[in-house]
Short mmCIF file of C-alpha atoms and ligand atoms in Angstrom, two decimals:
data_model
loop_
_atom_site.label_atom_id
_atom_site.label_comp_id
_atom_site.label_asym_id
_atom_site.label_seq_id
_atom_site.Cartn_x
_atom_site.Cartn_y
_atom_site.Cartn_z
CA MET A 965 0.00 0.00 0.00
CA ARG A 966 1.20 3.50 -0.81
CA TYR A 967 0.39 6.68 1.10
CA THR A 968 0.70 10.23 -0.22
CA LEU A 969 1.83 12.88 2.26
CA ILE A 970 0.28 16.36 2.26
CA ASN A 971 2.14 19.57 3.10
CA PRO A 972 -0.05 21.03 5.89
CA ALA A 973 0.87 24.64 5.09
CA THR A 974 -0.05 24.42 1.39
CA GLU A 975 -2.31 21.33 1.15
CA GLU A 976 -0.14 20.17 -1.74
CA PRO A 977 0.60 16.45 -2.17
CA MET A 978 4.24 15.49 -1.61
CA GLU A 979 6.13 12.18 -1.49
CA THR A 980 4.32 8.88 -1.76
CA ILE A 981 5.46 6.43 0.91
CA GLU A 982 5.44 2.65 0.59
CA HIS A 983 3.80 1.14 3.67
CA HIS A 984 5.11 -2.00 5.32
CA THR A 985 3.04 -5.15 5.68
CA VAL A 986 2.91 -7.73 8.46
CA GLU A 987 5.30 -9.92 6.42
CA SER A 988 7.85 -7.18 5.83
CA THR A 989 7.61 -6.16 9.49
CA ASP A 990 8.40 -9.73 10.53
CA ALA A 991 11.35 -9.77 8.13
CA ALA A 992 12.67 -6.53 9.65
CA ILE A 993 12.33 -7.90 13.17
CA ALA A 994 14.24 -11.06 12.17
CA LYS A 995 17.00 -8.91 10.67
CA ALA A 996 17.09 -6.76 13.81
CA LYS A 997 17.50 -9.86 15.96
CA VAL A 998 20.63 -10.89 14.06
CA ALA A 999 22.07 -7.35 14.16
CA GLN A 1000 21.36 -7.05 17.90
CA ALA A 1001 23.38 -10.14 18.81
CA LYS A 1002 26.45 -8.73 17.04
CA TRP A 1003 25.91 -5.22 18.45
CA ALA A 1004 25.63 -6.46 22.04
CA ALA A 1005 28.87 -8.43 21.59
CA LEU A 1006 30.87 -5.34 20.60
CA ALA A 1007 33.16 -3.70 23.15
CA PRO A 1008 31.29 -0.94 25.02
CA ALA A 1009 33.76 1.64 23.71
CA ASP A 1010 32.99 0.62 20.12
CA ARG A 1011 29.23 0.98 20.69
CA ALA A 1012 29.85 4.38 22.25
CA LYS A 1013 31.90 5.48 19.26
CA ALA A 1014 29.24 4.27 16.83
CA LEU A 1015 26.63 6.36 18.61
CA ARG A 1016 28.91 9.41 18.58
CA ASP A 1017 29.38 8.91 14.83
CA PHE A 1018 25.59 8.71 14.41
CA ALA A 1019 25.27 11.97 16.39
CA ALA A 1020 27.87 13.59 14.10
CA ALA A 1021 25.92 12.48 11.02
CA VAL A 1022 22.76 14.04 12.46
CA ASP A 1023 24.70 17.19 13.27
CA ALA A 1024 25.82 17.51 9.65
CA ASP A 1025 22.22 17.06 8.47
CA ILE A 1026 20.41 19.44 10.86
CA GLU A 1027 19.32 21.89 8.19
CA ASN A 1028 18.02 19.13 5.92
CA LEU A 1029 16.15 17.39 8.76
CA ALA A 1030 14.63 20.71 9.81
CA LYS A 1031 13.43 21.47 6.28
CA LEU A 1032 11.88 18.00 5.98
CA GLU A 1033 9.92 18.62 9.20
CA VAL A 1034 8.76 22.01 7.95
CA ARG A 1035 7.34 20.39 4.77
CA ASN A 1036 5.94 17.26 6.37
CA SER A 1037 4.63 18.55 9.71
CA GLY A 1038 4.35 22.32 9.21
CA HIS A 1039 6.73 23.06 12.10
CA PRO A 1040 8.27 26.55 11.99
CA ILE A 1041 11.84 26.33 10.71
CA SER A 1042 13.43 27.68 13.92
CA GLN A 1043 11.56 25.09 16.00
CA ALA A 1044 12.41 22.30 13.55
CA ARG A 1045 16.11 23.20 13.77
CA TRP A 1046 15.86 22.96 17.56
CA GLU A 1047 14.27 19.51 17.19
CA ALA A 1048 17.03 18.18 14.91
CA THR A 1049 19.67 19.60 17.27
CA HIS A 1050 17.89 17.91 20.17
CA VAL A 1051 18.18 14.54 18.39
CA ARG A 1052 21.93 15.08 18.06
CA ASN A 1053 22.16 16.04 21.75
CA VAL A 1054 20.17 13.00 22.86
CA LEU A 1055 22.45 10.70 20.84
CA GLU A 1056 25.56 12.37 22.27
CA TYR A 1057 24.20 12.11 25.80
CA TYR A 1058 23.42 8.39 25.53
CA SER A 1059 26.67 7.63 23.70
CA ALA A 1060 28.25 7.78 27.18
CA ALA A 1061 25.98 5.01 28.46
CA PRO A 1062 27.52 1.83 26.97
CA GLU A 1063 30.65 2.38 29.08
CA ARG A 1064 28.66 3.21 32.22
CA LEU A 1065 26.12 0.38 32.46
CA PHE A 1066 27.40 -0.62 35.89
CA GLY A 1067 26.07 -3.62 37.71
CA LYS A 1068 26.23 -4.07 41.48
CA GLN A 1069 28.22 -6.27 43.80
CA ILE A 1070 25.94 -7.21 46.69
CA PRO A 1071 27.15 -8.48 50.10
CA VAL A 1072 25.81 -12.01 50.62
CA PRO A 1073 26.88 -14.89 52.88
CA GLY A 1074 28.89 -17.74 51.34
CA GLY A 1075 30.12 -16.13 48.14
CA ILE A 1076 29.76 -13.16 45.88
CA ASP A 1077 26.73 -11.79 44.09
CA MET A 1078 26.84 -9.61 41.02
CA THR A 1079 24.22 -8.01 38.80
CA PHE A 1080 24.44 -7.44 35.05
CA ASN A 1081 22.22 -5.16 32.96
CA GLU A 1082 21.49 -7.33 29.93
CA PRO A 1083 19.97 -5.84 26.78
CA LEU A 1084 16.40 -6.90 26.02
CA GLY A 1085 16.93 -7.72 22.34
CA VAL A 1086 14.71 -6.06 19.74
CA VAL A 1087 12.79 -2.98 20.86
CA GLY A 1088 9.79 -1.53 18.99
CA VAL A 1089 9.35 2.23 19.06
CA ILE A 1090 5.97 3.63 17.93
CA THR A 1091 5.81 7.41 17.58
CA PRO A 1092 3.06 10.02 17.11
CA TRP A 1093 3.00 12.77 14.51
CA ASN A 1094 3.47 15.82 16.74
CA TYR A 1095 7.25 15.73 17.37
CA PRO A 1096 8.33 12.92 15.06
CA MET A 1097 12.11 13.05 15.32
CA THR A 1098 12.62 14.10 18.93
CA ILE A 1099 10.25 11.49 20.34
CA ALA A 1100 11.82 8.79 18.15
CA SER A 1101 15.26 9.66 19.55
CA TRP A 1102 14.07 9.36 23.17
CA GLY A 1103 13.34 5.72 22.38
CA PHE A 1104 16.07 4.67 19.98
CA ALA A 1105 19.10 6.42 21.55
CA PRO A 1106 18.97 4.85 25.05
CA ALA A 1107 17.74 1.52 23.61
CA LEU A 1108 20.72 1.29 21.25
CA ALA A 1109 23.09 2.47 23.99
CA ALA A 1110 21.94 -0.43 26.18
CA GLY A 1111 22.78 -2.95 23.43
CA ASN A 1112 19.40 -3.41 21.75
CA ALA A 1113 18.24 -3.20 18.12
CA VAL A 1114 15.34 -0.91 17.30
CA VAL A 1115 12.45 -1.14 14.84
CA LEU A 1116 10.80 2.28 14.62
CA LYS A 1117 7.29 2.86 13.30
CA PRO A 1118 6.66 6.55 12.65
CA ALA A 1119 3.16 8.03 12.41
CA GLU A 1120 1.51 7.69 9.01
CA TRP A 1121 1.24 11.46 8.51
CA THR A 1122 4.84 12.37 9.40
CA PRO A 1123 7.41 9.69 8.52
CA LEU A 1124 10.00 11.76 6.60
CA THR A 1125 12.44 12.77 9.34
CA SER A 1126 12.37 9.28 10.86
CA ILE A 1127 13.16 7.75 7.46
CA ARG A 1128 16.04 10.21 7.10
CA LEU A 1129 17.37 9.35 10.58
CA GLY A 1130 17.38 5.68 9.54
CA GLU A 1131 19.48 6.58 6.49
CA LEU A 1132 21.86 8.66 8.61
CA ALA A 1133 22.30 5.78 11.05
CA LEU A 1134 23.43 3.53 8.20
CA GLN A 1135 25.64 6.16 6.60
CA SER A 1136 27.33 6.82 9.93
CA GLY A 1137 28.33 3.16 10.16
CA LEU A 1138 25.71 1.65 12.50
CA PRO A 1139 25.34 -2.01 11.47
CA GLU A 1140 22.63 -2.80 8.96
CA GLY A 1141 19.41 -3.91 10.62
CA LEU A 1142 20.23 -2.29 13.96
CA LEU A 1143 17.94 0.71 13.53
CA GLN A 1144 15.20 0.16 10.97
CA VAL A 1145 12.42 2.60 10.18
CA LEU A 1146 9.17 1.03 8.97
CA PRO A 1147 6.52 3.45 7.76
CA GLY A 1148 3.09 1.93 7.87
CA ARG A 1149 -0.23 1.80 9.61
CA GLY A 1150 -0.59 1.52 13.34
CA SER A 1151 -3.03 -1.35 12.94
CA VAL A 1152 -0.53 -3.26 10.76
CA VAL A 1153 3.11 -2.44 11.58
CA GLY A 1154 2.42 -1.06 15.07
CA ASP A 1155 0.26 -4.01 15.98
CA ARG A 1156 2.85 -6.51 14.72
CA LEU A 1157 5.46 -4.94 17.01
CA ILE A 1158 3.15 -5.88 19.87
CA THR A 1159 2.34 -9.41 18.69
CA ASN A 1160 5.71 -10.59 17.33
CA PRO A 1161 7.40 -12.42 20.24
CA ASP A 1162 10.90 -11.40 19.11
CA VAL A 1163 10.11 -7.80 20.06
CA ARG A 1164 10.83 -7.68 23.77
CA LYS A 1165 9.72 -4.16 24.59
CA VAL A 1166 7.51 -1.53 22.98
CA VAL A 1167 7.93 2.16 23.62
CA PHE A 1168 4.70 3.80 22.61
CA THR A 1169 4.01 7.53 22.48
CA GLY A 1170 0.54 8.55 21.43
CA SER A 1171 -3.03 8.80 22.58
CA THR A 1172 -4.26 7.28 25.83
CA ALA A 1173 -6.89 5.30 23.88
CA VAL A 1174 -4.29 3.50 21.74
CA GLY A 1175 -1.95 3.24 24.76
CA LYS A 1176 -4.58 1.16 26.55
CA GLN A 1177 -4.85 -1.15 23.52
CA ILE A 1178 -1.05 -1.54 23.47
CA MET A 1179 -0.97 -2.38 27.17
CA ARG A 1180 -3.69 -5.02 26.75
CA GLY A 1181 -1.92 -6.53 23.74
CA ALA A 1182 1.44 -6.57 25.51
CA ALA A 1183 -0.06 -8.60 28.37
CA ASP A 1184 -0.23 -11.72 26.21
CA GLN A 1185 3.57 -12.02 26.17
CA ILE A 1186 4.29 -10.02 29.35
CA LYS A 1187 6.00 -7.66 26.94
CA ARG A 1188 7.69 -4.65 28.53
CA VAL A 1189 6.09 -1.32 27.69
CA THR A 1190 6.77 2.34 28.20
CA LEU A 1191 3.68 4.44 27.53
CA GLU A 1192 3.87 8.20 26.96
CA LEU A 1193 0.26 9.27 26.53
CA GLY A 1194 -2.03 12.27 26.54
CA GLY A 1195 -2.17 15.29 28.80
CA LYS A 1196 -4.35 18.16 29.94
CA SER A 1197 -1.80 20.10 31.91
CA ALA A 1198 -2.45 23.19 33.97
CA ASN A 1199 -0.74 26.55 34.16
CA VAL A 1200 -1.54 27.91 37.62
CA ILE A 1201 -1.08 31.64 38.24
CA PHE A 1202 -1.15 32.75 41.88
CA ALA A 1203 -1.85 36.36 42.80
CA ASP A 1204 1.67 36.79 44.22
CA ALA A 1205 3.29 35.89 40.86
CA ASP A 1206 4.92 38.25 38.40
CA VAL A 1207 1.55 38.45 36.61
CA ALA A 1208 2.83 40.35 33.57
CA LYS A 1209 5.63 37.82 32.99
CA ALA A 1210 3.33 34.85 33.51
CA ALA A 1211 0.86 36.30 30.99
CA ALA A 1212 3.57 37.11 28.44
CA THR A 1213 4.87 33.54 28.44
CA ALA A 1214 1.54 31.71 28.84
CA PRO A 1215 0.80 31.60 25.07
CA TYR A 1216 4.05 29.73 24.49
CA SER A 1217 3.16 27.16 27.16
CA VAL A 1218 0.12 26.08 25.15
CA PHE A 1219 0.29 27.33 21.55
CA GLU A 1220 3.79 26.15 20.68
CA ASN A 1221 3.71 23.56 17.90
CA ALA A 1222 0.12 24.78 17.33
CA GLY A 1223 -0.87 23.21 20.66
CA GLN A 1224 0.02 19.76 19.32
CA ASP A 1225 2.06 19.09 22.40
CA CYS A 1226 1.40 16.48 25.07
CA CYS A 1227 2.75 18.95 27.68
CA ALA A 1228 0.61 21.90 26.49
CA ARG A 1229 -0.72 23.82 29.48
CA SER A 1230 -4.23 23.85 28.03
CA ARG A 1231 -5.95 24.57 31.35
CA LEU A 1232 -5.16 28.06 32.56
CA LEU A 1233 -6.03 28.61 36.22
CA VAL A 1234 -5.76 32.19 37.49
CA GLN A 1235 -6.34 33.34 41.06
CA ARG A 1236 -9.52 35.40 41.07
CA SER A 1237 -7.99 38.55 42.61
CA VAL A 1238 -5.64 38.98 39.59
CA PHE A 1239 -7.85 37.40 36.91
CA ASP A 1240 -8.72 40.64 35.08
CA GLU A 1241 -5.18 42.00 35.29
CA PHE A 1242 -3.79 38.71 33.95
CA MET A 1243 -6.30 38.49 31.10
CA GLU A 1244 -5.51 42.02 29.95
CA HIS A 1245 -1.81 41.14 29.53
CA PHE A 1246 -2.66 37.69 28.17
CA GLU A 1247 -4.90 39.01 25.40
CA LYS A 1248 -2.09 41.23 24.10
CA ALA A 1249 0.34 38.33 24.24
CA VAL A 1250 -2.02 35.95 22.40
CA LYS A 1251 -2.65 38.51 19.67
CA GLY A 1252 1.12 38.92 19.29
CA VAL A 1253 1.79 35.24 18.50
CA LYS A 1254 3.10 34.99 14.93
CA VAL A 1255 1.16 32.24 13.17
CA GLY A 1256 2.06 31.71 9.53
CA ASP A 1257 4.34 30.33 6.83
CA PRO A 1258 6.57 27.79 8.62
CA THR A 1259 9.45 28.39 6.21
CA LEU A 1260 9.92 31.94 7.55
CA GLU A 1261 12.43 32.53 10.35
CA GLU A 1262 10.10 34.83 12.32
CA THR A 1263 7.16 32.38 12.38
CA GLU A 1264 6.35 31.07 15.86
CA VAL A 1265 3.41 28.75 15.09
CA GLY A 1266 2.61 26.83 11.90
CA PRO A 1267 -0.54 25.05 10.71
CA LEU A 1268 -2.17 22.00 12.25
CA VAL A 1269 -0.77 18.76 10.88
CA HIS A 1270 -3.68 17.42 8.83
CA LYS A 1271 -7.21 18.22 7.69
CA VAL A 1272 -8.68 15.42 9.82
CA HIS A 1273 -7.00 16.89 12.89
CA HIS A 1274 -8.07 20.43 11.93
CA ASP A 1275 -11.69 19.28 11.78
CA ASN A 1276 -11.36 17.59 15.15
CA VAL A 1277 -9.84 20.66 16.86
CA SER A 1278 -12.48 22.92 15.26
CA SER A 1279 -15.27 20.75 16.66
CA PHE A 1280 -14.30 21.82 20.20
CA LEU A 1281 -15.36 25.40 19.45
CA ASP A 1282 -18.99 24.42 18.78
CA GLY A 1283 -20.89 26.07 21.61
CA ALA A 1284 -17.71 27.17 23.41
CA ASN A 1285 -17.51 30.61 25.05
CA VAL A 1286 -14.60 32.06 23.04
CA LEU A 1287 -13.13 35.09 24.84
CA PHE A 1288 -10.65 36.13 22.14
CA ARG A 1289 -8.45 34.74 19.40
CA GLY A 1290 -5.10 35.54 17.83
CA SER A 1291 -4.64 35.61 14.09
CA ALA A 1292 -3.82 33.02 11.43
CA PRO A 1293 -3.45 33.10 7.63
CA GLU A 1294 -6.49 32.49 5.45
CA GLY A 1295 -6.63 30.29 2.36
CA LYS A 1296 -4.82 27.03 1.75
CA GLY A 1297 -3.31 25.32 4.79
CA TYR A 1298 -4.70 23.87 8.00
CA TRP A 1299 -4.53 27.15 9.91
CA PHE A 1300 -6.03 27.68 13.31
CA ALA A 1301 -5.78 30.94 15.25
CA PRO A 1302 -4.75 30.68 18.93
CA THR A 1303 -8.02 30.59 20.84
CA VAL A 1304 -8.93 31.41 24.45
CA VAL A 1305 -12.09 29.85 25.86
CA GLN A 1306 -13.80 30.53 29.19
CA ALA A 1307 -14.70 27.25 30.92
CA SER A 1308 -18.43 27.00 31.55
CA GLY A 1309 -17.63 24.74 34.51
CA LEU A 1310 -15.16 22.08 35.56
CA ASP A 1311 -16.99 19.53 33.40
CA ASP A 1312 -16.71 21.67 30.25
CA ARG A 1313 -15.38 19.42 27.49
CA CYS A 1314 -12.79 22.06 26.56
CA PHE A 1315 -11.53 21.92 30.16
CA THR A 1316 -11.40 18.14 30.52
CA GLU A 1317 -10.49 16.71 27.10
CA GLU A 1318 -7.16 16.88 25.33
CA ILE A 1319 -7.80 19.12 22.30
CA PHE A 1320 -4.22 18.92 20.98
CA GLY A 1321 -4.63 22.21 19.14
CA PRO A 1322 -4.08 25.91 19.95
CA VAL A 1323 -7.01 26.23 22.35
CA VAL A 1324 -6.63 27.15 26.03
CA THR A 1325 -9.47 27.09 28.54
CA VAL A 1326 -9.37 29.54 31.45
CA HIS A 1327 -10.90 29.24 34.89
CA ALA A 1328 -10.59 31.32 38.08
CA PHE A 1329 -9.81 29.88 41.52
CA ASP A 1330 -9.89 31.33 45.03
CA ASP A 1331 -7.11 29.71 47.03
CA GLU A 1332 -4.25 27.22 46.92
CA ALA A 1333 -6.30 24.25 48.08
CA GLU A 1334 -8.89 24.84 45.37
CA ALA A 1335 -6.20 25.23 42.71
CA VAL A 1336 -4.62 21.88 43.63
CA GLN A 1337 -8.00 20.17 43.75
CA ILE A 1338 -8.93 21.47 40.26
CA VAL A 1339 -5.55 20.55 38.77
CA ASN A 1340 -5.82 17.00 40.14
CA SER A 1341 -9.39 16.53 38.97
CA SER A 1342 -8.03 15.50 35.53
CA GLU A 1343 -7.54 11.85 34.60
CA TYR A 1344 -4.23 12.99 33.06
CA GLY A 1345 -1.05 14.00 34.87
CA LEU A 1346 1.77 14.78 32.48
CA SER A 1347 3.17 18.23 33.20
CA GLY A 1348 2.26 21.70 34.46
CA SER A 1349 3.47 25.09 35.65
CA ILE A 1350 3.06 27.07 38.86
CA TRP A 1351 3.61 30.82 38.94
CA THR A 1352 4.30 32.35 42.38
CA ARG A 1353 6.95 34.49 44.08
CA ASP A 1354 6.61 32.35 47.22
CA ILE A 1355 9.17 29.56 46.82
CA GLY A 1356 7.57 27.56 49.64
CA ARG A 1357 4.25 27.62 47.81
CA GLY A 1358 5.98 26.70 44.57
CA ILE A 1359 7.47 23.57 46.11
CA ARG A 1360 4.33 22.74 48.12
CA VAL A 1361 2.03 22.93 45.09
CA ALA A 1362 4.50 21.12 42.84
CA ARG A 1363 4.58 18.25 45.37
CA ALA A 1364 0.76 18.20 45.62
CA VAL A 1365 0.09 18.13 41.88
CA GLU A 1366 -0.23 14.59 40.48
CA SER A 1367 1.93 15.10 37.39
CA GLY A 1368 5.27 13.81 36.20
CA ASN A 1369 6.93 17.06 35.05
CA LEU A 1370 6.41 20.38 36.77
CA SER A 1371 8.09 23.73 36.57
CA VAL A 1372 7.85 26.80 38.81
CA ASN A 1373 7.86 30.19 37.06
CA SER A 1374 8.69 28.50 33.75
CA HIS A 1375 6.99 26.28 31.19
CA SER A 1376 9.95 24.06 30.53
CA SER A 1377 8.95 20.38 30.32
CA VAL A 1378 11.51 18.37 28.45
CA ARG A 1379 15.20 18.28 29.31
CA TYR A 1380 17.02 15.18 28.12
CA TRP A 1381 19.07 15.08 31.35
CA THR A 1382 15.98 14.55 33.51
CA PRO A 1383 13.28 11.86 33.59
CA PHE A 1384 10.10 12.49 31.62
CA GLY A 1385 6.74 10.73 31.85
CA GLY A 1386 3.23 10.84 33.21
CA PHE A 1387 1.16 10.06 36.28
CA LYS A 1388 -2.29 8.48 36.01
CA GLN A 1389 -3.58 8.04 32.43
CA SER A 1390 -0.71 10.10 31.00
CA GLY A 1391 1.49 7.04 30.90
CA LEU A 1392 3.63 4.39 32.42
CA GLY A 1393 7.39 4.48 32.91
CA ARG A 1394 9.92 7.22 32.34
CA GLU A 1395 12.01 8.26 29.37
CA LEU A 1396 15.14 10.42 29.23
CA GLY A 1397 17.42 11.18 32.18
CA PRO A 1398 20.47 9.15 33.22
CA ASP A 1399 18.50 5.96 33.97
CA ALA A 1400 16.81 5.64 30.57
CA PRO A 1401 19.25 2.99 29.19
CA LEU A 1402 18.50 0.81 32.24
CA HIS A 1403 14.86 0.74 31.16
CA PHE A 1404 16.04 -1.15 28.07
CA THR A 1405 17.77 -3.88 30.08
CA GLU A 1406 16.86 -6.72 32.40
CA GLU A 1407 18.76 -6.87 35.66
CA LYS A 1408 20.39 -10.29 35.98
CA ASN A 1409 21.59 -11.58 39.33
CA VAL A 1410 24.50 -14.06 39.49
CA PHE A 1411 25.70 -15.81 42.67
CA ILE A 1412 29.09 -17.57 42.90
CA PRO A 1413 29.81 -19.56 46.08
CA ALA A 1414 33.19 -18.99 47.70
CA ASP A 1415 34.02 -22.67 48.22
P1 LIG X 2439 -2.20 7.82 18.15
O1 LIG X 2439 -2.36 7.10 19.43
O2 LIG X 2439 -3.33 7.88 17.24
O3 LIG X 2439 -0.98 7.21 17.31
C1 LIG X 2439 0.32 7.11 17.81
C2 LIG X 2439 1.08 6.06 17.05
O4 LIG X 2439 0.50 4.78 17.30
C3 LIG X 2439 1.04 6.23 15.53
O5 LIG X 2439 2.27 5.83 14.98
C4 LIG X 2439 -0.09 5.30 15.14
O6 LIG X 2439 -0.02 4.88 13.80
C5 LIG X 2439 0.17 4.14 16.08
N1 LIG X 2439 -0.98 3.27 16.28
C6 LIG X 2439 -2.30 3.56 16.09
N2 LIG X 2439 -3.06 2.47 16.38
C7 LIG X 2439 -2.21 1.48 16.75
C8 LIG X 2439 -2.37 0.12 17.16
N3 LIG X 2439 -3.57 -0.44 17.26
N4 LIG X 2439 -1.28 -0.61 17.48
C9 LIG X 2439 -0.05 -0.05 17.41
N5 LIG X 2439 0.18 1.23 17.00
C10 LIG X 2439 -0.89 2.00 16.70
O7 LIG X 2439 -1.68 9.27 18.59
P2 LIG X 2439 -1.40 10.53 17.65
O8 LIG X 2439 -0.40 10.18 16.60
O9 LIG X 2439 -2.71 11.11 17.26
O10 LIG X 2439 -0.63 11.49 18.67
C11 LIG X 2439 -1.27 12.35 19.52
C12 LIG X 2439 -1.30 11.80 20.93
O11 LIG X 2439 0.00 11.51 21.39
C13 LIG X 2439 -1.85 12.78 21.92
O12 LIG X 2439 -2.75 12.15 22.81
C14 LIG X 2439 -0.63 13.23 22.70
O13 LIG X 2439 -0.88 13.71 23.98
C15 LIG X 2439 0.19 12.01 22.71
N6 LIG X 2439 1.59 12.32 22.95
C16 LIG X 2439 2.16 12.00 24.16
C17 LIG X 2439 3.46 12.36 24.44
C18 LIG X 2439 4.12 11.99 25.73
O14 LIG X 2439 5.35 11.98 25.76
N7 LIG X 2439 3.40 11.69 26.78
C19 LIG X 2439 4.27 13.11 23.48
C20 LIG X 2439 3.58 13.39 22.26
C21 LIG X 2439 2.29 12.99 22.01
P3 LIG X 2439 -0.81 5.68 12.64
O15 LIG X 2439 -0.07 6.91 12.40
O16 LIG X 2439 -0.78 4.78 11.50
O17 LIG X 2439 -2.20 5.91 13.18
#
C-alpha cells in the first residue's frame, strides 16, 4: 500500500510512501535480531563510538532534517532546527551510556553476588506525529546504547524525518538492521510490534486510547512497555506571581507547535484577585503570536498537521464561550488561530479533554487548596506550571500536583538530562534522564559460592 503525504501549510501532495506489511515487518524484526546479537557483543567503547558517529551524522544534516519537518509537519523552521539539534544532543548524551552500564556487587553470605544489565533484544518504538524526530530519539538512543536493536514505526502522517534518521544511522556506520524505520499503519506495523514475540519491549508515544490497547496486547507475552500518553496540563497563576511575565509567556506554554504538544498547558487557572489583570496582559500576548508560513524565520506557530486533525480541533469550538483569538493566515493550509475559551464549569469538554490544538481554557480559583483540587481533577497527569513568588508555595504545590513534570515560574517540560513521563492516564514508565538505558535492560543476578 502506498500513502501520499500532504504539506499542511499548502495542502499540496508530496512524497508517496510505501507502507510495510505484516510480512515485511516480521522480516525486519528477524533482521534486527541478528544485528542485535552482534551489536551487544561489541566492546562498550565501540558501541559508544558508533553512537557518537551517528550523532555527528545528524549534526551535519540538521538543516536538511529541519526542512523536511517544515514540509511534512508544518513546524516553523526555527523550532524544527531545535528539534534536529535535540536529536543530536540525545544521541551524544546516551553515547556515554555503553561504558557506564554498571552492575552491582551485593554483600551475601557464602560467596559473591553480582548483577548485570542485559539488553532486552529487539525494541519496537511507535511514535506520534506531533514531534516525530525528537520522540523517536528518546526511544532509539537509550535503547541502542543499552545494546538493543530498534524497529521504529513513525506516524503515518509524518514519517519523513524518521526515514532520514534511519538513512543517517546507516551512513554513519551503525550495522545494517540495527535501527530500521518502517513506515506503515498503526493497525498493521504497530500491531505486529506488539504481537511478534521477538520484540521484547515496545515504547509507545501517542493517545491514551491507543496506549490502553497496546498495554492489553502486551499482556499476552508479558511484553515490557513504556507508555507516553495524553495530557491536559495546567498553568496555575497565583496572585503573588509576576503576573505580567506569567501572561507574556503563557501563550508559548500552550500554543507552541500549534498546541500539538502532550505537555501543552491547556488549562489556565488564574487566582480570582488577579484574573482581570492577567487576562488584559494575556490578550495582548495571544494577539502577538506569529502564526504563519513555517518556512519563515520569524514564524512562531505553523498550521495543524492534517485536515482530519483540523476538523477535530475545530469541533471543540462548537458552543464554546470564546473570549478572544489571535490571528492566522487564510486560504490554503490547516490554519487555526490561537483561541482562548472561558470554561463553563469544571466539566466543560474544553476543560477536561485533550484538544491537541491551539485552544486554552481559562478558569478562576480562590485559594491554593482549590487550585490543587482542580488541577488534580483530571484523569491525566503529564506536566504543568506554577507561577508564584513564594518559593515555599511553589514547592508545596509542585509536590501536591499529580503530574510527572512540573516547573515553577517556567513552562519548561523536556530536558534530556531529567526523567520524563506521566502520572495516572498520562502514561507508564519514564524516558530520558540518566536511567533511561536501564529501562532497556533486564537486571540479571548471578551468585558464585566462595568454596
Ligand atoms: P495515536 O495514538 O493515534 O498514534 C500514535 C502512534 O500509534 C502512531 O504511529 C499510530 O499509527 C500508532 N498506532 C495507532 N493504532 C495502533 C495500534 N492499534 N497498534 C499499534 N500502533 C498504533 O496518537 P497521535 O499520533 O494522534 O498522537 C497524539 C497523541 O499523542 C496525543 O494524545 C498526545 O498527547 C500524545 N503524545 C504523548 C506524548 C508523551 O510523551 N506523553 C508526546 C507526544 C504525544 P498511525 O499513524 O498509522 O495511526
